[in-house]
mmCIF file of C-alpha atoms and ligand atoms in Angstrom:
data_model
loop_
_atom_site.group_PDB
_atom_site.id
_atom_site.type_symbol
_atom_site.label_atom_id
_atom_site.label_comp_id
_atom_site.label_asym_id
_atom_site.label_seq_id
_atom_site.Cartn_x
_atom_site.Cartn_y
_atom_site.Cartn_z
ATOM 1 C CA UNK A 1 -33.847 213.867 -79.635
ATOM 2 C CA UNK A 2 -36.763 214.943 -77.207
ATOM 3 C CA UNK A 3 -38.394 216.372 -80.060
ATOM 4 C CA UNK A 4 -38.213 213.416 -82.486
ATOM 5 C CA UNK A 5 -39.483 211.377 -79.823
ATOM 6 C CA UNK A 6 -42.148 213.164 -78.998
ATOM 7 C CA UNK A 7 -42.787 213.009 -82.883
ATOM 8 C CA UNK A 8 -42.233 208.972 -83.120
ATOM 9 C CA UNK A 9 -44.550 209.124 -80.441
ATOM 10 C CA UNK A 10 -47.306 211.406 -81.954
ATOM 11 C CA UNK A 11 -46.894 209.746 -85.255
ATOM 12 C CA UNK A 12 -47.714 206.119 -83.294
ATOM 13 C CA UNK A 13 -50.325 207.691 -82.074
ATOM 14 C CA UNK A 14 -51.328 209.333 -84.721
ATOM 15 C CA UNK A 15 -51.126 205.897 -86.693
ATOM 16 C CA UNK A 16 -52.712 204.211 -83.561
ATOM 17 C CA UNK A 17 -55.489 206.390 -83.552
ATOM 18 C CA UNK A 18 -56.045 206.235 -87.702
ATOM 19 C CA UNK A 19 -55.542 202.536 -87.181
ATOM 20 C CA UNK A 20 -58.308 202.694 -84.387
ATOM 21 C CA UNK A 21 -60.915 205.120 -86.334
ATOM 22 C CA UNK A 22 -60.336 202.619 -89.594
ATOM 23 C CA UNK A 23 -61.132 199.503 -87.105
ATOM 24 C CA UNK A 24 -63.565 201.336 -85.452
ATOM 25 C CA UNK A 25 -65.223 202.648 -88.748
ATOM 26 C CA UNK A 26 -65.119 199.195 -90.436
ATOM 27 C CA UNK A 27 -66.216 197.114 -87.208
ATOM 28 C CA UNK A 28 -68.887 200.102 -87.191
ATOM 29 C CA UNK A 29 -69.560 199.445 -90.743
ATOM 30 C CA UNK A 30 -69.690 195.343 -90.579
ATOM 31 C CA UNK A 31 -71.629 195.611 -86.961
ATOM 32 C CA UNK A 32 -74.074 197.735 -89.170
ATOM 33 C CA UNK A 33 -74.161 195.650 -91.929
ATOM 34 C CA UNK A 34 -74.738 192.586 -90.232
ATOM 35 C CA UNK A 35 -77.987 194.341 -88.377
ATOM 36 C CA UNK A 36 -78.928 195.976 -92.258
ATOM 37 C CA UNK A 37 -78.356 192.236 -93.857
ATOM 38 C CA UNK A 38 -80.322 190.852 -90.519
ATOM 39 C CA UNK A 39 -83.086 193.211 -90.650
ATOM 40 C CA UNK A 40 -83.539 192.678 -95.015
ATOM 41 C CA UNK A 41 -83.268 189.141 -93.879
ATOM 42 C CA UNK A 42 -85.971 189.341 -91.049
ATOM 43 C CA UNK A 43 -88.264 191.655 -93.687
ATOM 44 C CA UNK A 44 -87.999 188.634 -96.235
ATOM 45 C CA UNK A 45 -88.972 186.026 -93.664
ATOM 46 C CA UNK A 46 -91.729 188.265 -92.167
ATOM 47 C CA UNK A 47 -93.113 188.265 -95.155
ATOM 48 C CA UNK A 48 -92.650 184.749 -95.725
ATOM 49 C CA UNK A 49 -94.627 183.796 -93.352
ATOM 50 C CA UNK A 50 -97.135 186.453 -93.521
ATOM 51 C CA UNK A 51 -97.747 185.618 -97.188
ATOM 52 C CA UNK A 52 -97.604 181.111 -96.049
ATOM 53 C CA UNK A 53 -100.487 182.404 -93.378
ATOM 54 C CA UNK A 54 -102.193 183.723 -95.380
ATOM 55 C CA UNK A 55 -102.166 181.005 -98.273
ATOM 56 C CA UNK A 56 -103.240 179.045 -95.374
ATOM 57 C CA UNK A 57 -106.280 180.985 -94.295
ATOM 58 C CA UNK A 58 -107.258 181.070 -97.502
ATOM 59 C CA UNK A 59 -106.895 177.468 -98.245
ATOM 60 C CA UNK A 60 -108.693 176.670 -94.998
ATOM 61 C CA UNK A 61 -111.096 178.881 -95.530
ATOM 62 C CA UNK A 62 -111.794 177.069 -99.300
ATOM 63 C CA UNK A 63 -111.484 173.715 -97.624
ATOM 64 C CA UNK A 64 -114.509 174.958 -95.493
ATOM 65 C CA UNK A 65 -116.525 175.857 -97.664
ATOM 66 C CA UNK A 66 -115.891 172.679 -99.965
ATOM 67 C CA UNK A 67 -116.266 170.471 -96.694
ATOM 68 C CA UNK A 68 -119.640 172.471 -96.295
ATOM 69 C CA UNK A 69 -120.795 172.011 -99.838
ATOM 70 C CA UNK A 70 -120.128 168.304 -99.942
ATOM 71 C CA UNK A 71 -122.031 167.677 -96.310
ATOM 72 C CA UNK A 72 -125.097 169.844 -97.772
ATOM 73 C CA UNK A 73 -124.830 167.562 -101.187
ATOM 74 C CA UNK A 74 -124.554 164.490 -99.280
ATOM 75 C CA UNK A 75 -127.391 165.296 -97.383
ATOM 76 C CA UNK A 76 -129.220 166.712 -100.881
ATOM 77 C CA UNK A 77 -128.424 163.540 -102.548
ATOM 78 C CA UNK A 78 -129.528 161.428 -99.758
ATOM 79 C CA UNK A 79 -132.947 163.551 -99.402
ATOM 80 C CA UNK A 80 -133.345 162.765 -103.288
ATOM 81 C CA UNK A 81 -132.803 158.770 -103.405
ATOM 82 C CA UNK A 82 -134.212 158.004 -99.663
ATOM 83 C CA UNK A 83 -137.298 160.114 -100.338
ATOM 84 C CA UNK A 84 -138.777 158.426 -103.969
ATOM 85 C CA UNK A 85 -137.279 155.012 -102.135
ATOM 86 C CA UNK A 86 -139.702 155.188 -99.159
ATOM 87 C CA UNK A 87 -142.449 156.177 -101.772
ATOM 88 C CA UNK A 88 -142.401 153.297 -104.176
ATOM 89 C CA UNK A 89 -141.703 151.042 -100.689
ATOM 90 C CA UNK A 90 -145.190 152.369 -99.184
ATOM 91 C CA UNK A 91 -146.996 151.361 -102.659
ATOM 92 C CA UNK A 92 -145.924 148.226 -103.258
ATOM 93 C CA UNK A 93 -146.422 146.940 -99.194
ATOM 94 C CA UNK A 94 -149.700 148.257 -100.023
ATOM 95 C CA UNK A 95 -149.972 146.361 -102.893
ATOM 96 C CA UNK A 96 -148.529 143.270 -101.170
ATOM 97 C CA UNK A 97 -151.007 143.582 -98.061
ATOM 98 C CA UNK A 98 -154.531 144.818 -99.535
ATOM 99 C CA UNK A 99 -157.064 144.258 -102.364
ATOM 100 C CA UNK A 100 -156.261 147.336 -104.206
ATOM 101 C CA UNK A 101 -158.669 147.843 -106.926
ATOM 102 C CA UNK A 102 -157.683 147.497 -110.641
ATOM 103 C CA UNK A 103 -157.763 151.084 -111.133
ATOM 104 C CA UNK A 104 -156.149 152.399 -108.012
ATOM 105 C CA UNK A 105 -153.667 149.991 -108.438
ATOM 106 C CA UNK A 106 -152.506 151.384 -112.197
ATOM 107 C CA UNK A 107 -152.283 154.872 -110.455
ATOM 108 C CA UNK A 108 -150.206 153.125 -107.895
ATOM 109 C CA UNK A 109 -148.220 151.851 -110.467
ATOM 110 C CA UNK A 110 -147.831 155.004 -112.262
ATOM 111 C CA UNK A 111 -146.240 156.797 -108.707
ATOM 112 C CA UNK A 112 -143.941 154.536 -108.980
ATOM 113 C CA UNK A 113 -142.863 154.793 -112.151
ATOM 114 C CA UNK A 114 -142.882 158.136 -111.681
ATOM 115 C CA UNK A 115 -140.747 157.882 -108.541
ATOM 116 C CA UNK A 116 -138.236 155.039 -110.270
ATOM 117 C CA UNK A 117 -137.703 157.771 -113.052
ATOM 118 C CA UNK A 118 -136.842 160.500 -110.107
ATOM 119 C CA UNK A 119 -134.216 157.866 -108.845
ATOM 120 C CA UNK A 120 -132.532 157.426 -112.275
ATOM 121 C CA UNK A 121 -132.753 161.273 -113.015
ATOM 122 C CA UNK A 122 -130.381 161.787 -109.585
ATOM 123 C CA UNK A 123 -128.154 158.415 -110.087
ATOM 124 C CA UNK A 124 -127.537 160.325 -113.814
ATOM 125 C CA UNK A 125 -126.940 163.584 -113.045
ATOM 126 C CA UNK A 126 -124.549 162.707 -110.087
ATOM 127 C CA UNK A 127 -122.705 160.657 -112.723
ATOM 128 C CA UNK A 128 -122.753 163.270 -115.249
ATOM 129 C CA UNK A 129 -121.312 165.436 -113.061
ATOM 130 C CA UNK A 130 -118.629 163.206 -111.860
ATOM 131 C CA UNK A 131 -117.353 163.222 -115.570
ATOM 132 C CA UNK A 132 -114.264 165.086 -115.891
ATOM 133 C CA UNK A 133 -113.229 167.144 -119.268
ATOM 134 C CA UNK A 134 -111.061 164.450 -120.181
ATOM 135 C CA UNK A 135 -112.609 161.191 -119.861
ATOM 136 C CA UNK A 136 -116.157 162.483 -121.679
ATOM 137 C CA UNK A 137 -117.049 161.370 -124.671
ATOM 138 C CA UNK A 138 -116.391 164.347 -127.338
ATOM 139 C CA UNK A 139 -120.037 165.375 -128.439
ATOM 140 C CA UNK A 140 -121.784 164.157 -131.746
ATOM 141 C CA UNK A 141 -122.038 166.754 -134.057
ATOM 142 C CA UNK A 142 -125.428 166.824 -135.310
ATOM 143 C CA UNK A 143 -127.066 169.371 -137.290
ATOM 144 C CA UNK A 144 -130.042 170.967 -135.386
ATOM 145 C CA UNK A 145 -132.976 172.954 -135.258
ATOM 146 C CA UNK A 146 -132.997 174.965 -132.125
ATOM 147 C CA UNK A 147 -136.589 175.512 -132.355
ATOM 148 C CA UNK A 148 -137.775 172.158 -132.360
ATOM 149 C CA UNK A 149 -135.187 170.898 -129.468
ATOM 150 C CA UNK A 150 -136.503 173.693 -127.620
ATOM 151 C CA UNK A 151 -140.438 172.827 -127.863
ATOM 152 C CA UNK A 152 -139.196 169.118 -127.249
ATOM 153 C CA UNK A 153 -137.640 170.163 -124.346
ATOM 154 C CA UNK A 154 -140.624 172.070 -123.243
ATOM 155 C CA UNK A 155 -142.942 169.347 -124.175
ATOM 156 C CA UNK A 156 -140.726 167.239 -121.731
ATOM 157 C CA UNK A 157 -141.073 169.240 -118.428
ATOM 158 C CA UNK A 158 -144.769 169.960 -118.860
ATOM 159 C CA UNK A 159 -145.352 166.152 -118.934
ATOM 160 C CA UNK A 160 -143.287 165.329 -116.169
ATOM 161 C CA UNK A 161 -144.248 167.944 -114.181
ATOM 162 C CA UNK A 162 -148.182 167.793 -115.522
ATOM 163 C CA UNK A 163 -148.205 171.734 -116.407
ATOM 164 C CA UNK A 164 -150.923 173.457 -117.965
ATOM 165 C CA UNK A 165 -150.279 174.921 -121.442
ATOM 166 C CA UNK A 166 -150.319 178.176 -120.448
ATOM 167 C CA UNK A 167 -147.096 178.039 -117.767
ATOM 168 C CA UNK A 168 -144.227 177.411 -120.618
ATOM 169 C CA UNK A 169 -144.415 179.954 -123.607
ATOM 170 C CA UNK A 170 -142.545 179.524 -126.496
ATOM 171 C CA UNK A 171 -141.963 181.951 -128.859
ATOM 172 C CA UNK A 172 -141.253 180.789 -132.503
ATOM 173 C CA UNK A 173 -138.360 182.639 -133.261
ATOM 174 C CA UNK A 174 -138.885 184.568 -137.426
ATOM 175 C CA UNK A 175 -136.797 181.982 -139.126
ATOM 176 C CA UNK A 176 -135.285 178.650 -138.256
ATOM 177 C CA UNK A 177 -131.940 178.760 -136.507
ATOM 178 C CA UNK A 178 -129.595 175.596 -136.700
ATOM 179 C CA UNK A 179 -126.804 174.933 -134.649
ATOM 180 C CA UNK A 180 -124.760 171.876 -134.375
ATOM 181 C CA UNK A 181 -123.984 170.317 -131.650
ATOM 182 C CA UNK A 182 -125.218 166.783 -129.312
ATOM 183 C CA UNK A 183 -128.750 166.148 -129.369
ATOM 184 C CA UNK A 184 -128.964 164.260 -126.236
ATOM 185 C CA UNK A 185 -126.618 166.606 -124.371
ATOM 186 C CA UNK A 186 -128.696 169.703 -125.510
ATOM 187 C CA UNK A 187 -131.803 168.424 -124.338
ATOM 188 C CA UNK A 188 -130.186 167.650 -121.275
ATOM 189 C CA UNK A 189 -129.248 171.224 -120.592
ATOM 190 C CA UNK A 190 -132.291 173.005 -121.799
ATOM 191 C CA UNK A 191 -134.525 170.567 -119.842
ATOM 192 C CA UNK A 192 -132.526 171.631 -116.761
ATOM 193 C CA UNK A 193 -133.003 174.656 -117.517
ATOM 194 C CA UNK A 194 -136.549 175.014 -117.966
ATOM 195 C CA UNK A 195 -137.369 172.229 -115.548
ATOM 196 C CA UNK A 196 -135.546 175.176 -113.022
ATOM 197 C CA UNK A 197 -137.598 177.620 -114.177
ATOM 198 C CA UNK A 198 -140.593 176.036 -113.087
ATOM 199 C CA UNK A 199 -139.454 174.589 -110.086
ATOM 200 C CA UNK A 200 -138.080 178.298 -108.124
ATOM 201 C CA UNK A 201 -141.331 180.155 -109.691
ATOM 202 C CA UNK A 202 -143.622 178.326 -106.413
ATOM 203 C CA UNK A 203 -146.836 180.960 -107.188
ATOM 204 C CA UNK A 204 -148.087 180.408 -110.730
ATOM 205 C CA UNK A 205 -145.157 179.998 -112.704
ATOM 206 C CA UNK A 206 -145.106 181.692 -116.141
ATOM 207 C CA UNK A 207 -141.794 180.721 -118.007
ATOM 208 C CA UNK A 208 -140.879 182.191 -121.381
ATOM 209 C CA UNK A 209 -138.473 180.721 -123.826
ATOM 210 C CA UNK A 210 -137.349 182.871 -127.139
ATOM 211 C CA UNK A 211 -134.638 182.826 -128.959
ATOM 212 C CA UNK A 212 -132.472 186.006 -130.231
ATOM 213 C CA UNK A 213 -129.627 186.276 -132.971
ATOM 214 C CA UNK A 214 -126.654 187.919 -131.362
ATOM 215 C CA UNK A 215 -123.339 188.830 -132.356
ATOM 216 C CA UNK A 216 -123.582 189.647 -136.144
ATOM 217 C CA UNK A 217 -126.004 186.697 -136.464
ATOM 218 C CA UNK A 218 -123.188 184.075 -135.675
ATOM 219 C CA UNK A 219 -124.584 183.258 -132.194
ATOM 220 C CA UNK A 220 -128.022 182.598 -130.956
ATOM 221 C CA UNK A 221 -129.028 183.353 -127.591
ATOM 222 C CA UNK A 222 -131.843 181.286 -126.033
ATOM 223 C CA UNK A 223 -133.444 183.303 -123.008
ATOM 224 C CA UNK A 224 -135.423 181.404 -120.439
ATOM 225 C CA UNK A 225 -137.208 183.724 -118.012
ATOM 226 C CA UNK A 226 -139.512 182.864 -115.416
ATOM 227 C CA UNK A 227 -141.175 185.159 -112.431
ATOM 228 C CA UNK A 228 -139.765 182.973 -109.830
ATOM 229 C CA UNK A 229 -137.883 183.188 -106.369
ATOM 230 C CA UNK A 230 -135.121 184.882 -108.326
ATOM 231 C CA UNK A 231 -131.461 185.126 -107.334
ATOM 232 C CA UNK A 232 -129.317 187.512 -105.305
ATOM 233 C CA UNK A 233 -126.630 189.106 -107.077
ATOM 234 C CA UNK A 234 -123.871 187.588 -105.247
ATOM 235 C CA UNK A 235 -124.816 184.185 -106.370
ATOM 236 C CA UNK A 236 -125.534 184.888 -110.048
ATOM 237 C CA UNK A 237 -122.150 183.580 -111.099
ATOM 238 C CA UNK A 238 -121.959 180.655 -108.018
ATOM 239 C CA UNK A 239 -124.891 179.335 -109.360
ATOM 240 C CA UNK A 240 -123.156 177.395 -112.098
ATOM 241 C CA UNK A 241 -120.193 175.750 -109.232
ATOM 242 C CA UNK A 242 -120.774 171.763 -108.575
ATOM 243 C CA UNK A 243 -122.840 171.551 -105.543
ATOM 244 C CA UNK A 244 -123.587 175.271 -105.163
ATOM 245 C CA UNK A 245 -127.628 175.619 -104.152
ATOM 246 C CA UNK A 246 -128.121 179.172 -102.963
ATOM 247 C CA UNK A 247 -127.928 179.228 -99.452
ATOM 248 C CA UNK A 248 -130.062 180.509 -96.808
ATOM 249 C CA UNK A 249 -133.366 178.970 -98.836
ATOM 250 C CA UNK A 250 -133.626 176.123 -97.090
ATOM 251 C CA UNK A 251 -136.895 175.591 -96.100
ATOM 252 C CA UNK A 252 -138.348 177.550 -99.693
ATOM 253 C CA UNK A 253 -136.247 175.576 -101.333
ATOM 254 C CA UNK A 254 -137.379 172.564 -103.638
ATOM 255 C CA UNK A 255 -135.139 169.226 -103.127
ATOM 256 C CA UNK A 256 -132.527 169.154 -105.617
ATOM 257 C CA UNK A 257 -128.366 168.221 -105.462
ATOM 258 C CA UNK A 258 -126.342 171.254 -106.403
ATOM 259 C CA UNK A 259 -125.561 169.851 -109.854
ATOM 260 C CA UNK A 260 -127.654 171.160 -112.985
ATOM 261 C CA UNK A 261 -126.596 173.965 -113.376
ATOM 262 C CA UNK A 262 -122.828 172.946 -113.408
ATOM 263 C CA UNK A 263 -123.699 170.200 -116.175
ATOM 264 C CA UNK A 264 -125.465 172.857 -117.890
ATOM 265 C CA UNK A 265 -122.812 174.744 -118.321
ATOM 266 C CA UNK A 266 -120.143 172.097 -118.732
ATOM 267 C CA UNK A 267 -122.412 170.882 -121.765
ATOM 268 C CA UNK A 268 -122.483 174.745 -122.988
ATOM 269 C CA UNK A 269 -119.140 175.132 -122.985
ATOM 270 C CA UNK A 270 -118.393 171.951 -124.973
ATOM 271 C CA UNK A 271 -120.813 173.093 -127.759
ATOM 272 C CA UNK A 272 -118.637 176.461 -128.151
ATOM 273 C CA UNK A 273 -121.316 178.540 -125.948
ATOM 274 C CA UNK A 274 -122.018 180.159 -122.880
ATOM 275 C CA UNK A 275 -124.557 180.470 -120.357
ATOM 276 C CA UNK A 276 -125.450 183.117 -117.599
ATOM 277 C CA UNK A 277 -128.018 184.208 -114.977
ATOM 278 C CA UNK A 278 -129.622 187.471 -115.075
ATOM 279 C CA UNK A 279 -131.770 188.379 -111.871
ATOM 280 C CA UNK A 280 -132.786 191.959 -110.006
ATOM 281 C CA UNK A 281 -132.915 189.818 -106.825
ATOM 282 C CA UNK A 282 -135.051 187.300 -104.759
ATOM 283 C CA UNK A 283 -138.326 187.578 -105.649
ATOM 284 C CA UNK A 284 -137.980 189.220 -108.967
ATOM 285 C CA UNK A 285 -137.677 186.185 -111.050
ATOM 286 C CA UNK A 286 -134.514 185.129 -113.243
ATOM 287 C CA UNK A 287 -133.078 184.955 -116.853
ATOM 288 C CA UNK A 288 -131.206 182.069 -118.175
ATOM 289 C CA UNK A 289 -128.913 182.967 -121.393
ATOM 290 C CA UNK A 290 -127.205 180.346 -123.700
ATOM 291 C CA UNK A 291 -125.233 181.576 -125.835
ATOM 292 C CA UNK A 292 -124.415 179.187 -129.109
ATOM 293 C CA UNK A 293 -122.751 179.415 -132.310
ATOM 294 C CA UNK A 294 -125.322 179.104 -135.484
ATOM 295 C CA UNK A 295 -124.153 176.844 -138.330
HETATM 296 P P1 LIG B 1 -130.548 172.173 -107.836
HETATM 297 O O1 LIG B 1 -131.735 172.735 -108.548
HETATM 298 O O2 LIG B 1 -130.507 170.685 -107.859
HETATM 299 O O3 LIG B 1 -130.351 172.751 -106.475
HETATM 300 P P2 LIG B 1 -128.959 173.551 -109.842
HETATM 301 O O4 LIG B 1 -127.504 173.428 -110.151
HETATM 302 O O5 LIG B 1 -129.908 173.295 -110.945
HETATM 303 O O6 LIG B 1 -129.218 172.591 -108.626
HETATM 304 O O7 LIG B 1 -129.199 175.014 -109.277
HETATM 305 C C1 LIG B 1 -128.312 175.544 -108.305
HETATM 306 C C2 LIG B 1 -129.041 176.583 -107.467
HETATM 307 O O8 LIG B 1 -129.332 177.733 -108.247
HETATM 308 C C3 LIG B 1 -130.385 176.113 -106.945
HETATM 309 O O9 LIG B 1 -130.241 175.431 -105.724
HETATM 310 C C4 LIG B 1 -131.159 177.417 -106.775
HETATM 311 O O10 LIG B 1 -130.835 177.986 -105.512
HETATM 312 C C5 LIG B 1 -130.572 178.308 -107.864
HETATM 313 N N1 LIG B 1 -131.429 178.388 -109.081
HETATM 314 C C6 LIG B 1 -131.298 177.664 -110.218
HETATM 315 N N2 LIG B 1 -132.235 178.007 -111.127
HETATM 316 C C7 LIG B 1 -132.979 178.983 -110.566
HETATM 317 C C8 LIG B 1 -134.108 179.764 -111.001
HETATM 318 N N3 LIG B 1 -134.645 179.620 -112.210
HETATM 319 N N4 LIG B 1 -134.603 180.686 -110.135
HETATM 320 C C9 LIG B 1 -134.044 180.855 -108.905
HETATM 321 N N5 LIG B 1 -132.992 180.162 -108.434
HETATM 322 C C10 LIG B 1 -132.469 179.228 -109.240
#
């Protein structure tokens, strides 16, 4: 009798103490699971919010940089309409208070001319580039020969900016090369092009323009070189952003809003072509390249 209940007794205990290790095991295991599931849990959110900060940063660090751009194009684009403004203001209260002699008086009139057409060129191009893909007109589709756009073009920068021959070579390329594209909107880009050469080439520009056949003769490439202030590597491909001038220049640099380039390119790329900058550096001049498919 002693015996058995000694045995009902070890067996309780023995149940009591299995019941205990199972409790003990699965409280162990849930207790454990709860910290595994909290720690997973905390990993996720950690990086969660690691991954929102650093969205953030990087979206602050964007909005910046645009914030930075636009104050340094609004005070670009102010610089360019306030300065031919006060210019053509000066000539005609001059020609409003004095005798100005016949003669004086057309050169007077030809500053300001000269000045109005500065105004319009800055009033268009901030237009142009405020043109999104979608709401610009598609472009004609002329047939064209690159060779004579090209000396047009170049005919049009040395009179505005009264060159001598001698700074804007153009080489006739062996045979003509036609492309087809906008004739107006290649001008445009070409002009901008060139006009940059000789603008960042201060010291006795010398700007080449030639032409090349490239890829199995189906695209042209039309290189504009100059030996100008060149650009640093780091900036080759910024170049072509809206609003991007290369910074640091500031007091080398010629007035200007940020924005040729960027039409340049957008006109390239609607033609079906492409454009980069070459350059070893400042001071080593630059290459333009347009790429564009030949008819
Ligand atoms: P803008 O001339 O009005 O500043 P662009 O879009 O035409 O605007 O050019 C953007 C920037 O690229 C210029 O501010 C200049 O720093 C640089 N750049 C353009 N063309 C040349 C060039 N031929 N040589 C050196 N730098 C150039």
């Amino acid at each position: 009798m002693r015996r058995r209940k000694t045995a009902i007794f070890f067996l309780i205990l023995g149940i009591s103490l299995s019941v205990l290790a199972v409790a003990l095991n699965i409280g162990w295991i849930l207790l454990n699971l709860r910290q595994v599931v909290l720690l997973v849990l905390g990993i996720i959110f950690f990086a969660l919010i690691i991954t929102g900060l650093i969205l953030n940063t990087i979206f602050l660090i964007r909005e910046i940089r645009r914030n930075e751009q636009h104050d340094a194009f609004i005070n670009s684009v102010t610089h360019e309409l306030k300065t031919p403004i006060a210019s053509i203001k000066l000539y005609l209260e001059t020609l409003k208070t004095r005798d100005v002699e016949p003669e004086k008086r057309r050169e007077f009139y030809e500053v300001m001319l000269a000045d109005a057409d500065r105004l319009l060129g800055t009033v268009d191009q901030v237009l142009k580039a405020g043109g999104t893909k979608e709401n610009l007109p598609k472009p004609a589709k002329e047939e064209l020969d690159l060779a004579v756009l090209l000396k047009e073009c170049a005919a049009t920068v040395r009179t505005q900016r009264k060159l001598d021959a001698a700074v804007l070579r153009f080489t006739e390329p062996a045979e003509p090369v036609r492309v087809v594209g906008d004739r107006a909107e290649l001008k445009t880009a070409f002009v901008n092009l060139i006009d940059n050469a000789v603008k960042y080439s201060p010291d006795d520009p010398k700007v080449s323009i030639r032409m090349k056949k490239a890829a199995l003769n189906r695209r042209v490439e039309v290189l504009i070189k100059d030996n100008g202030i060149g650009i640093p590597p780091a900036d080759l491909k910024r170049v072509f952003k809206r609003f991007y001038r290369v910074p640091g220049r500031s007091a080398t640099q010629p007035g200007g809003t940020g924005l040729g380039l960027f039409i340049v390119k957008s006109i390239v790329e609607r033609h079906g072509g492409r454009v980069s900058a070459n350059s070893r550096g400042e001071g080593s001049g630059s290459t333009f390249i347009v790429q564009l498919p030949i008819v």
